[in-house]
Amino acid sequence: MRRGQRAAVGLLILSGAGGCHGPQSVFSAGGADAIELNRLFAVMLVGAVILWISLNGLFFHGTRRRTGHMSRKLAEAVIIGGGILPMERAALVSWIANAGAIKPEAQMPAFAHLSKTELDRLAGWLEALE
Amino acid sequence: MTRSHASDAPLPEGAFPPTEAMLSEPVPSAQAEAQADRLRAVWATPKGWRYWSAVNNSEVGVWYALTALAFMLCAGVLALLMRVQLAVPGNDFLSADRFNQFFTMHGSAMMFLFAVPMFEAISIILLPALLGARDLPFPRLSAYGYWCFLIGGVFVMGSILFDTAPKSGWFMYPPLATQDEGLGSDIWLLGLSFIEVASIAAAVELIVGVLKCRPPGMRVNLMPLYAWYVLVVGGMILFAFPPLIAGDLLFEMERGFDWPFFDPDRGGDPLLWQHLFWIFGHPEVYIIFLPSIALAAMIVPTAARQPIVGYSWIVLSAVGTGFLSFGLWVHHMFTTGLPALSLGFFSAASEAVVIPTGIQLFAFVATLMVGRVKMILPMLWIAGGLAVFTAGGLTGVMVAIAPFDWQVHDTYFIVPTCITRSLAAWSFRSSRGSITSIPSSPRRPCPSGWGAGPSGCCSPAST
């Protein structure tokens, strides 16, 4: 697209946004109560857009970009919460004990030989770090 | 039919159970041929006019699918005519009365004459093939359901040609519908009762089919996910449709005999109808959606060339969605002035349904990430369906919040929420149309030889 065309499209979008003001606009709230709702709508809209992009992006990534790079075990974690491990004691303990089981490409060796209390103290120390 | 053939056959004689020696003895070719002929005769499609007396799933399923498709095309034409009317302000293309008729009939036809029957049609065609059975357990019941559906559908849809179509909205709210002049609302109530009976018949057929027609060794925890979804949806139909039939009868008694069930002046309650309608209507959303995502659950592992990830998670969330869907109906009635406590409860339950739905979608994505995906044509439909469904579903999450729902109730915000989800269900279903094979489906052709394998069986279903 040439620079002139880009500028024209930009101006068009800006002038369109100018039309969002007025009695029927969702952007300009008409009173204190409406502001609350307006905020609710904005938060939900942003959240929905982020969720939409992430899920469909994950689908696109899995089908078109990188296929077959994940272990079944990790994939089962994806089912809940998109594979994000919660930052908590149990997750840290299992990560230290065997990182490869969670992320196959991880270079970190398994520390399964450590006792349960040692793992727990290590995880506690990690949690204490800023 | 089977009995008359059985009487021709020679009476069994000799030891039972047969010994190894008896089993290894070759059957004389003439006898084997005669046996095969008798079997073919039993399963043959009736010829000539008797074709319409067929009860085999491969015929009934195809009729069902084509009829539902025809009703969908009619409903689509109505939608186009409505959009023409709405294209410019002050248009006089349709009169107000006719617009109301088209509006009501579009919604009713898409819900009752297309979405649910199409699920039943595809399941009637596919399920025996997936379970390695020749037919469903009660073939005459499927045929009964089909003819019921056809009669009810033609009755309701045909009314539009005589300018007497129902015109009080596809949800028939009283007092608008109870005080409506003319026959329209009666046609809706009576005609759709036929279709509801047909749906219950199909649901019974499919539930028993899943439970009793599995091959030896295929336990419920091993059966194809599609069969699981059919089981869940069958159960939902069984619980969701009777309240609507009951509501239809009460409504017709009010209209026909002036019994005041929904008339507040004489002690009735118009909200009773809304409760009866939506306790059907909300599960209906999932009755439409689950069979569609069931097809995705079969296609995704095929494209990923890997068994599905989290089989039990998917089964649990399908059952969970089915269960939760019966606790959400009041979110269609947030603006009716119900107590805040009920609003809070139903709002929370409506949000909760996101969890099982999300698990199913994430399980599909996870399967794709594990496997080496081959982008076959149905995957494009799945991609489109996912994009549309997540958009529709997320707006659904927004309107589940009661204060926000009060603002957007009866606005164009609700229309896309409803339409995009139906559309997503449809595109998941269309994905079935172009697939070549799915894992665990038998390689042998269907009994009547409708093409060489399941793909041949289902391509007419989801054109």
XYZ file of C-alpha atoms in Angstrom:
593
model
C 0.000 0.000 0.000
C 1.350 3.430 -0.917
C 1.925 6.067 1.735
C -0.923 8.254 0.439
C -3.380 5.384 0.591
C -2.264 4.522 4.120
C -2.806 8.089 5.239
C -6.242 8.118 3.619
C -7.275 4.882 5.380
C -5.965 6.241 8.689
C -7.947 9.447 8.269
C -11.066 7.452 7.411
C -10.727 5.361 10.584
C -10.124 8.498 12.672
C -13.151 10.255 11.219
C -15.177 7.088 11.893
C -14.088 7.149 15.515
C -15.273 10.768 15.662
C -18.783 9.454 14.945
C -18.641 7.350 18.113
C -19.620 10.353 20.170
C -23.278 11.187 20.692
C -26.482 10.017 22.350
C -26.316 6.470 20.925
C -22.595 5.955 21.450
C -21.288 3.189 23.677
C -18.117 5.185 24.200
C -19.652 8.206 25.876
C -21.526 7.142 28.961
C -24.566 9.172 30.016
C -24.199 9.409 33.785
C -22.516 7.910 36.834
C -24.345 4.552 36.672
C -23.665 4.227 32.984
C -19.947 4.773 33.549
C -19.810 1.610 35.672
C -21.474 -0.424 32.937
C -19.336 1.182 30.314
C -16.250 0.102 32.225
C -17.645 -3.424 32.621
C -18.235 -3.622 28.897
C -14.744 -2.340 28.113
C -13.092 -4.849 30.449
C -15.113 -7.734 29.069
C -14.474 -6.653 25.494
C -10.720 -6.453 25.982
C -10.713 -9.798 27.807
C -12.777 -11.417 25.080
C -10.501 -10.096 22.337
C -7.405 -11.389 24.169
C -8.990 -14.805 24.726
C -10.168 -14.987 21.133
C -6.740 -14.140 19.754
C -4.964 -16.565 22.111
C -7.174 -19.576 21.423
C -7.340 -19.059 17.683
C -3.646 -18.190 17.640
C -2.853 -21.424 19.460
C -4.938 -23.304 16.897
C -3.112 -21.577 14.034
C 0.268 -22.217 15.657
C -0.527 -25.895 16.217
C -1.824 -26.511 12.733
C 0.271 -24.260 10.497
C 3.448 -23.174 12.263
C 4.862 -25.934 14.470
C 3.248 -29.306 14.416
C 4.206 -32.351 16.435
C 6.512 -30.590 18.885
C 4.730 -31.425 22.093
C 4.673 -34.517 24.300
C 1.300 -36.067 25.130
C 1.926 -35.424 28.809
C 2.420 -31.701 28.298
C -0.539 -31.638 25.935
C -2.731 -32.952 28.720
C -1.678 -29.946 30.783
C -2.803 -27.673 27.939
C -6.374 -28.866 28.472
C -6.517 -26.982 31.743
C -5.619 -23.331 31.570
C -3.761 -23.475 28.284
C -0.706 -25.205 29.813
C 0.318 -22.408 32.139
C 1.721 -23.860 35.360
C 0.543 -22.014 38.456
C 3.367 -20.405 40.468
C 2.872 -22.554 43.550
C 4.750 -25.046 45.700
C 3.426 -28.275 44.085
C 4.185 -27.121 40.540
C 7.727 -26.018 41.489
C 8.393 -29.340 43.249
C 7.344 -31.384 40.213
C 9.358 -29.078 37.918
C 12.559 -29.559 39.949
C 11.965 -33.307 40.308
C 11.621 -33.857 36.568
C 11.584 -30.847 34.266
C 11.622 -33.041 31.159
C 8.243 -34.520 31.982
C 6.669 -31.073 31.825
C 8.705 -29.590 28.981
C 10.530 -32.188 26.845
C 13.051 -29.716 25.337
C 14.163 -28.518 28.781
C 17.930 -28.956 29.312
C 17.662 -29.038 33.097
C 18.443 -32.494 34.538
C 15.941 -34.304 36.738
C 16.489 -34.053 40.495
C 14.222 -36.960 41.384
C 16.883 -38.349 43.772
C 16.271 -35.464 46.212
C 14.059 -36.244 49.173
C 10.599 -34.752 49.489
C 11.645 -32.332 52.244
C 14.664 -31.165 50.214
C 12.500 -30.533 47.173
C 10.028 -28.709 49.347
C 12.725 -26.489 50.850
C 14.180 -25.742 47.406
C 10.723 -24.759 46.149
C 10.239 -22.614 49.243
C 13.540 -20.831 48.575
C 12.513 -20.225 44.942
C 9.216 -18.783 46.123
C 11.034 -16.449 48.500
C 13.073 -14.916 45.646
C 11.951 -11.547 44.426
C -40.017 -59.955 7.495
C -37.182 -61.765 9.290
C -39.608 -64.287 10.750
C -40.868 -65.544 7.370
C -37.280 -66.106 6.214
C -36.404 -67.873 9.434
C -39.219 -70.386 8.861
C -37.779 -71.263 5.415
C -34.371 -72.033 6.870
C -33.555 -75.630 7.844
C -33.955 -76.339 11.548
C -30.634 -76.360 13.426
C -29.442 -79.801 14.491
C -26.321 -81.294 16.111
C -24.203 -80.359 19.079
C -24.250 -76.895 20.621
C -21.947 -75.050 21.054
C -20.244 -76.225 17.837
C -16.942 -78.026 18.251
C -13.676 -76.931 16.566
C -14.034 -79.765 14.053
C -17.554 -78.629 13.132
C -16.409 -75.041 12.690
C -13.456 -75.932 10.444
C -15.674 -78.002 8.124
C -16.248 -75.935 4.921
C -19.810 -74.844 4.155
C -21.037 -76.130 0.772
C -20.851 -73.231 -1.670
C -24.490 -73.526 -2.749
C -25.622 -73.349 0.883
C -23.303 -70.422 1.617
C -24.629 -68.577 -1.406
C -28.228 -69.263 -0.384
C -27.505 -68.006 3.114
C -25.899 -64.847 1.742
C -28.876 -64.301 -0.556
C -31.322 -64.619 2.348
C -29.281 -62.089 4.306
C -29.180 -59.692 1.369
C -32.927 -60.061 0.864
C -33.569 -59.125 4.498
C -31.440 -55.994 4.237
C -32.397 -55.056 0.667
C -33.952 -51.661 0.014
C -37.628 -52.122 -0.951
C -38.270 -51.553 -4.661
C -40.697 -49.189 -6.405
C -43.405 -47.561 -4.312
C -42.472 -49.768 -1.395
C -39.226 -47.766 -1.183
C -41.049 -45.377 1.133
C -41.738 -48.234 3.535
C -38.005 -48.662 4.178
C -36.959 -48.527 7.812
C -33.203 -49.065 7.504
C -31.055 -46.317 8.985
C -29.300 -45.672 5.667
C -32.608 -44.701 4.006
C -34.328 -42.992 6.923
C -31.182 -41.051 7.811
C -30.807 -39.740 4.280
C -34.470 -38.717 4.042
C -34.168 -37.031 7.402
C -31.072 -35.115 6.334
C -32.499 -34.034 2.982
C -35.802 -32.928 4.548
C -34.010 -30.942 7.232
C -31.842 -29.388 4.507
C -34.936 -28.422 2.512
C -36.463 -26.743 5.582
C -33.173 -24.943 6.175
C -33.229 -23.581 2.631
C -36.818 -22.347 3.150
C -35.793 -20.667 6.405
C -32.786 -19.169 4.612
C -35.024 -17.662 1.928
C -37.190 -16.131 4.683
C -34.065 -14.612 6.239
C -33.025 -13.172 2.877
C -36.458 -11.615 2.389
C -36.258 -10.086 5.876
C -32.826 -8.642 5.117
C -34.201 -7.137 1.898
C -36.930 -5.443 3.950
C -34.348 -4.137 6.422
C -31.866 -3.016 3.783
C -33.181 0.542 3.522
C -35.263 2.634 5.940
C -38.991 2.950 5.270
C -39.032 -0.036 2.915
C -42.445 -1.408 1.970
C -41.176 -4.700 0.528
C -42.944 -6.757 3.238
C -46.002 -5.758 5.251
C -45.571 -5.655 9.022
C -47.759 -8.745 9.425
C -45.831 -10.739 6.848
C -42.510 -9.653 8.355
C -43.675 -11.012 11.715
C -44.653 -14.290 10.069
C -41.277 -14.604 8.331
C -39.412 -13.673 11.498
C -41.265 -16.270 13.560
C -40.986 -18.959 10.924
C -37.265 -18.363 10.338
C -36.481 -18.894 14.015
C -38.857 -21.810 14.458
C -37.735 -23.584 11.296
C -34.041 -23.219 12.042
C -34.455 -24.476 15.598
C -37.087 -27.191 15.253
C -37.014 -28.188 11.592
C -33.296 -27.997 10.955
C -30.860 -27.902 13.858
C -32.222 -30.761 15.973
C -33.439 -32.968 13.084
C -30.088 -32.562 11.339
C -28.319 -33.896 14.434
C -30.706 -36.824 14.483
C -30.235 -37.426 10.763
C -26.453 -37.444 10.918
C -26.483 -39.652 14.003
C -28.954 -42.092 12.471
C -26.697 -42.373 9.416
C -23.355 -42.464 11.235
C -23.903 -44.199 14.532
C -24.377 -47.791 13.306
C -21.261 -47.438 11.154
C -19.238 -46.105 14.088
C -20.433 -48.925 16.327
C -20.017 -51.643 13.705
C -23.752 -52.410 13.736
C -26.003 -53.050 10.752
C -28.744 -50.774 11.981
C -30.074 -48.994 15.037
C -32.033 -51.040 17.587
C -35.541 -49.826 16.648
C -35.612 -49.143 12.882
C -39.369 -48.597 12.840
C -39.031 -45.993 15.567
C -36.596 -43.993 13.403
C -39.016 -44.256 10.487
C -41.911 -43.214 12.761
C -39.884 -40.236 13.961
C -39.064 -39.211 10.416
C -42.664 -39.308 9.188
C -43.812 -37.450 12.293
C -41.192 -34.802 11.617
C -42.165 -34.517 7.947
C -45.891 -34.142 8.718
C -45.321 -31.578 11.486
C -42.740 -29.696 9.431
C -44.885 -29.447 6.300
C -47.863 -28.379 8.438
C -45.938 -25.562 10.116
C -43.857 -24.468 7.134
C -46.760 -24.788 4.688
C -48.857 -22.316 6.683
C -46.710 -19.543 5.249
C -48.185 -20.192 1.796
C -51.697 -19.522 3.138
C -50.702 -16.334 4.963
C -51.600 -17.951 8.308
C -48.109 -18.596 9.632
C -47.425 -18.026 13.342
C -46.330 -14.448 13.957
C -45.694 -14.018 17.685
C -41.961 -14.738 17.677
C -40.292 -18.138 17.746
C -40.617 -18.226 21.557
C -44.422 -17.576 21.559
C -44.519 -15.370 24.630
C -47.915 -14.795 26.233
C -49.902 -12.542 26.317
C -48.888 -11.588 22.766
C -49.336 -15.165 21.527
C -52.340 -16.095 23.667
C -54.291 -13.077 22.441
C -53.059 -13.413 18.866
C -55.884 -13.474 16.276
C -55.995 -16.190 13.643
C -54.682 -19.729 13.457
C -50.933 -18.995 13.379
C -50.122 -19.716 17.003
C -52.270 -22.870 17.005
C -50.392 -24.145 13.966
C -47.109 -23.511 15.771
C -48.213 -25.267 18.963
C -49.786 -28.303 17.290
C -47.309 -28.712 14.432
C -44.251 -28.415 16.602
C -45.648 -30.968 19.045
C -45.274 -33.524 16.225
C -41.666 -32.529 15.797
C -41.022 -32.714 19.523
C -42.425 -36.251 19.594
C -40.194 -37.108 16.622
C -37.163 -35.744 18.493
C -37.935 -37.805 21.566
C -38.347 -40.905 19.386
C -34.963 -40.299 17.799
C -33.383 -39.644 21.191
C -34.649 -42.970 22.571
C -33.382 -44.709 19.469
C -29.926 -43.161 19.714
C -29.499 -43.697 23.460
C -30.427 -47.371 23.209
C -28.289 -47.633 20.072
C -25.203 -46.345 21.881
C -25.804 -48.520 24.908
C -26.867 -51.769 23.249
C -25.457 -51.886 19.704
C -21.748 -51.746 20.466
C -19.586 -54.565 19.121
C -18.123 -57.052 21.610
C -15.179 -55.530 23.439
C -16.070 -51.883 22.798
C -16.767 -50.781 26.332
C -18.303 -47.369 26.970
C -14.903 -46.018 28.000
C -13.476 -47.018 24.614
C -16.238 -46.031 22.246
C -15.765 -43.207 19.732
C -16.280 -39.754 21.233
C -19.104 -39.164 18.782
C -21.065 -41.954 20.454
C -20.498 -40.308 23.833
C -21.816 -36.998 22.594
C -24.826 -38.735 21.046
C -25.533 -40.369 24.397
C -25.333 -37.029 26.220
C -27.442 -35.172 23.666
C -30.006 -37.989 23.589
C -30.368 -37.713 27.356
C -30.719 -33.948 27.082
C -33.480 -34.227 24.466
C -35.274 -36.702 26.683
C -35.341 -34.194 29.551
C -35.654 -30.925 27.616
C -38.524 -31.647 25.230
C -41.239 -32.911 27.631
C -41.545 -29.505 29.424
C -42.067 -27.876 26.039
C -44.701 -30.432 25.034
C -46.417 -29.830 28.372
C -46.189 -26.083 27.787
C -47.598 -26.471 24.265
C -50.591 -28.395 25.615
C -51.292 -25.816 28.333
C -50.939 -23.044 25.779
C -53.281 -24.721 23.317
C -55.835 -25.307 26.099
C -55.667 -21.606 26.905
C -56.149 -20.672 23.266
C -58.680 -23.366 22.395
C -60.746 -23.721 25.559
C -59.927 -20.485 27.416
C -58.226 -22.173 30.379
C -56.262 -19.341 32.014
C -52.842 -20.921 32.592
C -50.945 -17.850 31.451
C -53.548 -15.148 32.099
C -52.600 -13.054 35.180
C -56.104 -11.558 35.526
C -57.558 -14.976 36.286
C -54.729 -16.357 38.428
C -52.419 -17.583 35.699
C -48.833 -16.498 35.188
C -47.258 -15.507 31.864
C -43.835 -16.251 33.345
C -44.803 -19.926 33.638
C -44.599 -20.179 29.863
C -41.182 -18.522 29.827
C -39.912 -21.032 32.380
C -41.353 -23.992 30.458
C -40.016 -22.663 27.176
C -36.508 -21.850 28.345
C -35.961 -24.990 30.394
C -36.255 -26.529 26.959
C -34.702 -23.593 25.107
C -31.399 -23.391 26.877
C -30.508 -27.084 26.738
C -31.515 -26.748 23.086
C -28.461 -24.523 22.553
C -26.247 -27.412 23.647
C -28.419 -29.991 21.892
C -27.414 -28.133 18.734
C -23.846 -27.444 19.686
C -22.632 -30.730 21.213
C -23.307 -32.938 18.157
C -21.377 -30.455 16.065
C -18.387 -30.397 18.350
C -18.675 -34.198 18.457
C -17.839 -34.274 14.768
C -14.878 -32.007 15.445
C -13.790 -34.490 18.117
C -13.623 -37.167 15.419
C -11.991 -35.036 12.725
C -9.292 -33.369 14.820
C -7.489 -36.635 15.741
C -7.782 -37.736 12.105
C -6.113 -34.559 10.871
C -3.539 -34.640 13.678
C -2.866 -38.351 13.026
C -2.787 -38.943 16.796
C -5.355 -40.337 19.213
C -7.297 -37.561 20.923
C -5.599 -36.037 23.965
C -7.684 -36.180 27.152
C -10.470 -38.566 26.099
C -11.846 -38.762 29.630
C -11.629 -34.986 30.051
C -13.726 -34.529 26.936
C -16.280 -37.105 28.028
C -16.546 -35.556 31.480
C -16.930 -32.070 30.097
C -19.555 -33.191 27.583
C -21.534 -34.745 30.419
C -20.859 -31.634 32.533
C -22.101 -29.306 29.796
C -25.225 -31.402 29.430
C -25.860 -31.304 33.153
C -25.122 -27.592 33.608
C -27.253 -26.618 30.619
C -30.363 -27.466 32.629
C -29.418 -24.922 35.296
C -29.080 -21.839 33.096
C -32.463 -21.182 31.576
C -33.202 -18.074 33.642
C -30.421 -16.147 31.880
C -32.959 -15.737 29.064
C -35.258 -14.056 31.603
C -32.911 -11.643 33.408
C -35.149 -8.678 32.592
C -38.402 -10.199 33.874
C -37.927 -8.897 37.422
C -36.979 -12.147 39.147
C -35.380 -11.908 42.627
C -31.719 -10.884 42.730
C -30.780 -14.213 44.333
C -31.978 -16.194 41.311
C -30.222 -13.791 38.993
C -26.972 -14.295 40.879
C -27.304 -18.061 40.842
C -28.138 -18.333 37.161
C -25.503 -15.784 36.221
C -22.844 -17.844 38.014
C -24.081 -21.088 36.440
C -23.991 -19.452 33.013
C -20.391 -18.446 33.538
C -19.541 -21.931 34.831
C -20.491 -23.554 31.564
C -17.431 -21.923 30.035
C -15.211 -24.375 31.926
C -16.339 -27.639 30.280
C -16.623 -25.916 26.916
C -13.103 -24.528 27.253
C -11.746 -27.954 28.227
C -13.161 -29.467 25.054
C -11.672 -26.784 22.832
C -8.290 -26.939 24.588
C -8.281 -30.733 24.210
C -8.672 -30.312 20.462
C -5.898 -27.728 20.296
C -3.671 -29.988 22.424
C -4.299 -32.927 20.077
C -3.313 -30.749 17.140
C -0.098 -29.664 18.894
C 0.878 -33.269 19.631
C 0.147 -34.606 16.175
C 1.681 -33.884 12.814
C -1.264 -32.023 11.364
C -2.294 -32.628 7.805
C -4.444 -29.665 6.751
C -7.272 -31.644 5.187
C -10.309 -29.760 3.921
C -12.540 -30.367 6.997
C -9.866 -28.648 9.091
C -10.671 -25.382 7.322
C -14.266 -25.740 8.484
C -13.038 -26.537 11.978
C -10.817 -23.445 11.949
C -13.720 -21.292 10.777
C -16.078 -22.892 13.266
C -13.625 -22.289 16.105
C -13.125 -18.631 15.185
C -16.858 -18.004 14.941
C -17.744 -20.051 18.004
C -15.215 -18.367 20.269
C -16.517 -14.970 19.167
C -20.142 -15.986 19.784
C -19.283 -17.801 22.985
C -17.365 -14.868 24.439
C -20.253 -12.496 23.803
C -22.377 -15.132 25.541
C -20.097 -14.853 28.550
C -20.651 -11.086 28.483
C -24.445 -11.304 28.478
C -24.352 -13.869 31.281
C -23.552 -10.901 33.569
C -27.011 -9.682 34.565
C -26.334 -5.892 34.716
C -24.799 -5.984 31.267
C -27.639 -8.161 29.991
C -30.168 -5.532 31.138
C -28.467 -3.052 28.821
C -28.251 -5.213 25.728
C -31.434 -7.257 26.133
C -33.517 -7.176 22.916
C -30.764 -5.432 20.981
C -28.621 -6.408 18.048
C -25.954 -7.489 20.536
C -27.989 -10.631 21.261
C -28.630 -11.510 17.629
C -24.995 -12.257 16.735
C -24.522 -14.118 20.026
C -27.250 -16.491 18.970
C -26.493 -16.579 15.262
C -22.723 -16.950 15.464
C -23.055 -19.895 17.782
C -25.542 -21.597 15.498
C -23.311 -20.792 12.562
C -20.322 -22.265 14.358
C -22.279 -25.413 15.053
C -23.168 -25.544 11.391
C -19.625 -25.157 10.176
C -18.371 -27.839 12.554
C -21.070 -30.015 11.069
C -20.196 -29.106 7.496
C -16.684 -30.221 8.207
C -18.114 -33.718 8.272
C -19.241 -33.370 4.692
C -15.837 -33.324 3.156
C -14.024 -35.888 5.245
C -12.796 -39.131 3.791
C -12.427 -41.383 6.802
C -12.425 -41.251 10.546
C -10.604 -43.545 12.930
C -12.512 -46.527 14.269
C -15.134 -46.473 11.559
C -15.526 -49.827 9.855
C -14.131 -50.261 6.384
C -17.053 -52.302 5.188
C -19.875 -50.586 3.339
C -23.172 -49.786 5.002
C -25.868 -52.481 4.714
C -27.683 -51.065 1.739
C -24.495 -50.181 -0.098
C -24.800 -46.416 0.193
C -21.338 -45.835 -1.176
C -18.196 -47.583 -0.076
C -17.841 -46.532 3.526
C -18.959 -43.900 5.979
C -17.906 -41.011 3.769
C -20.423 -42.134 1.198
C -23.053 -42.380 3.912
C -22.612 -38.935 5.260
C -21.837 -36.763 2.285
C -25.527 -36.303 1.437
C -26.149 -35.470 5.071
C -23.990 -32.431 5.345
C -23.773 -31.001 1.873
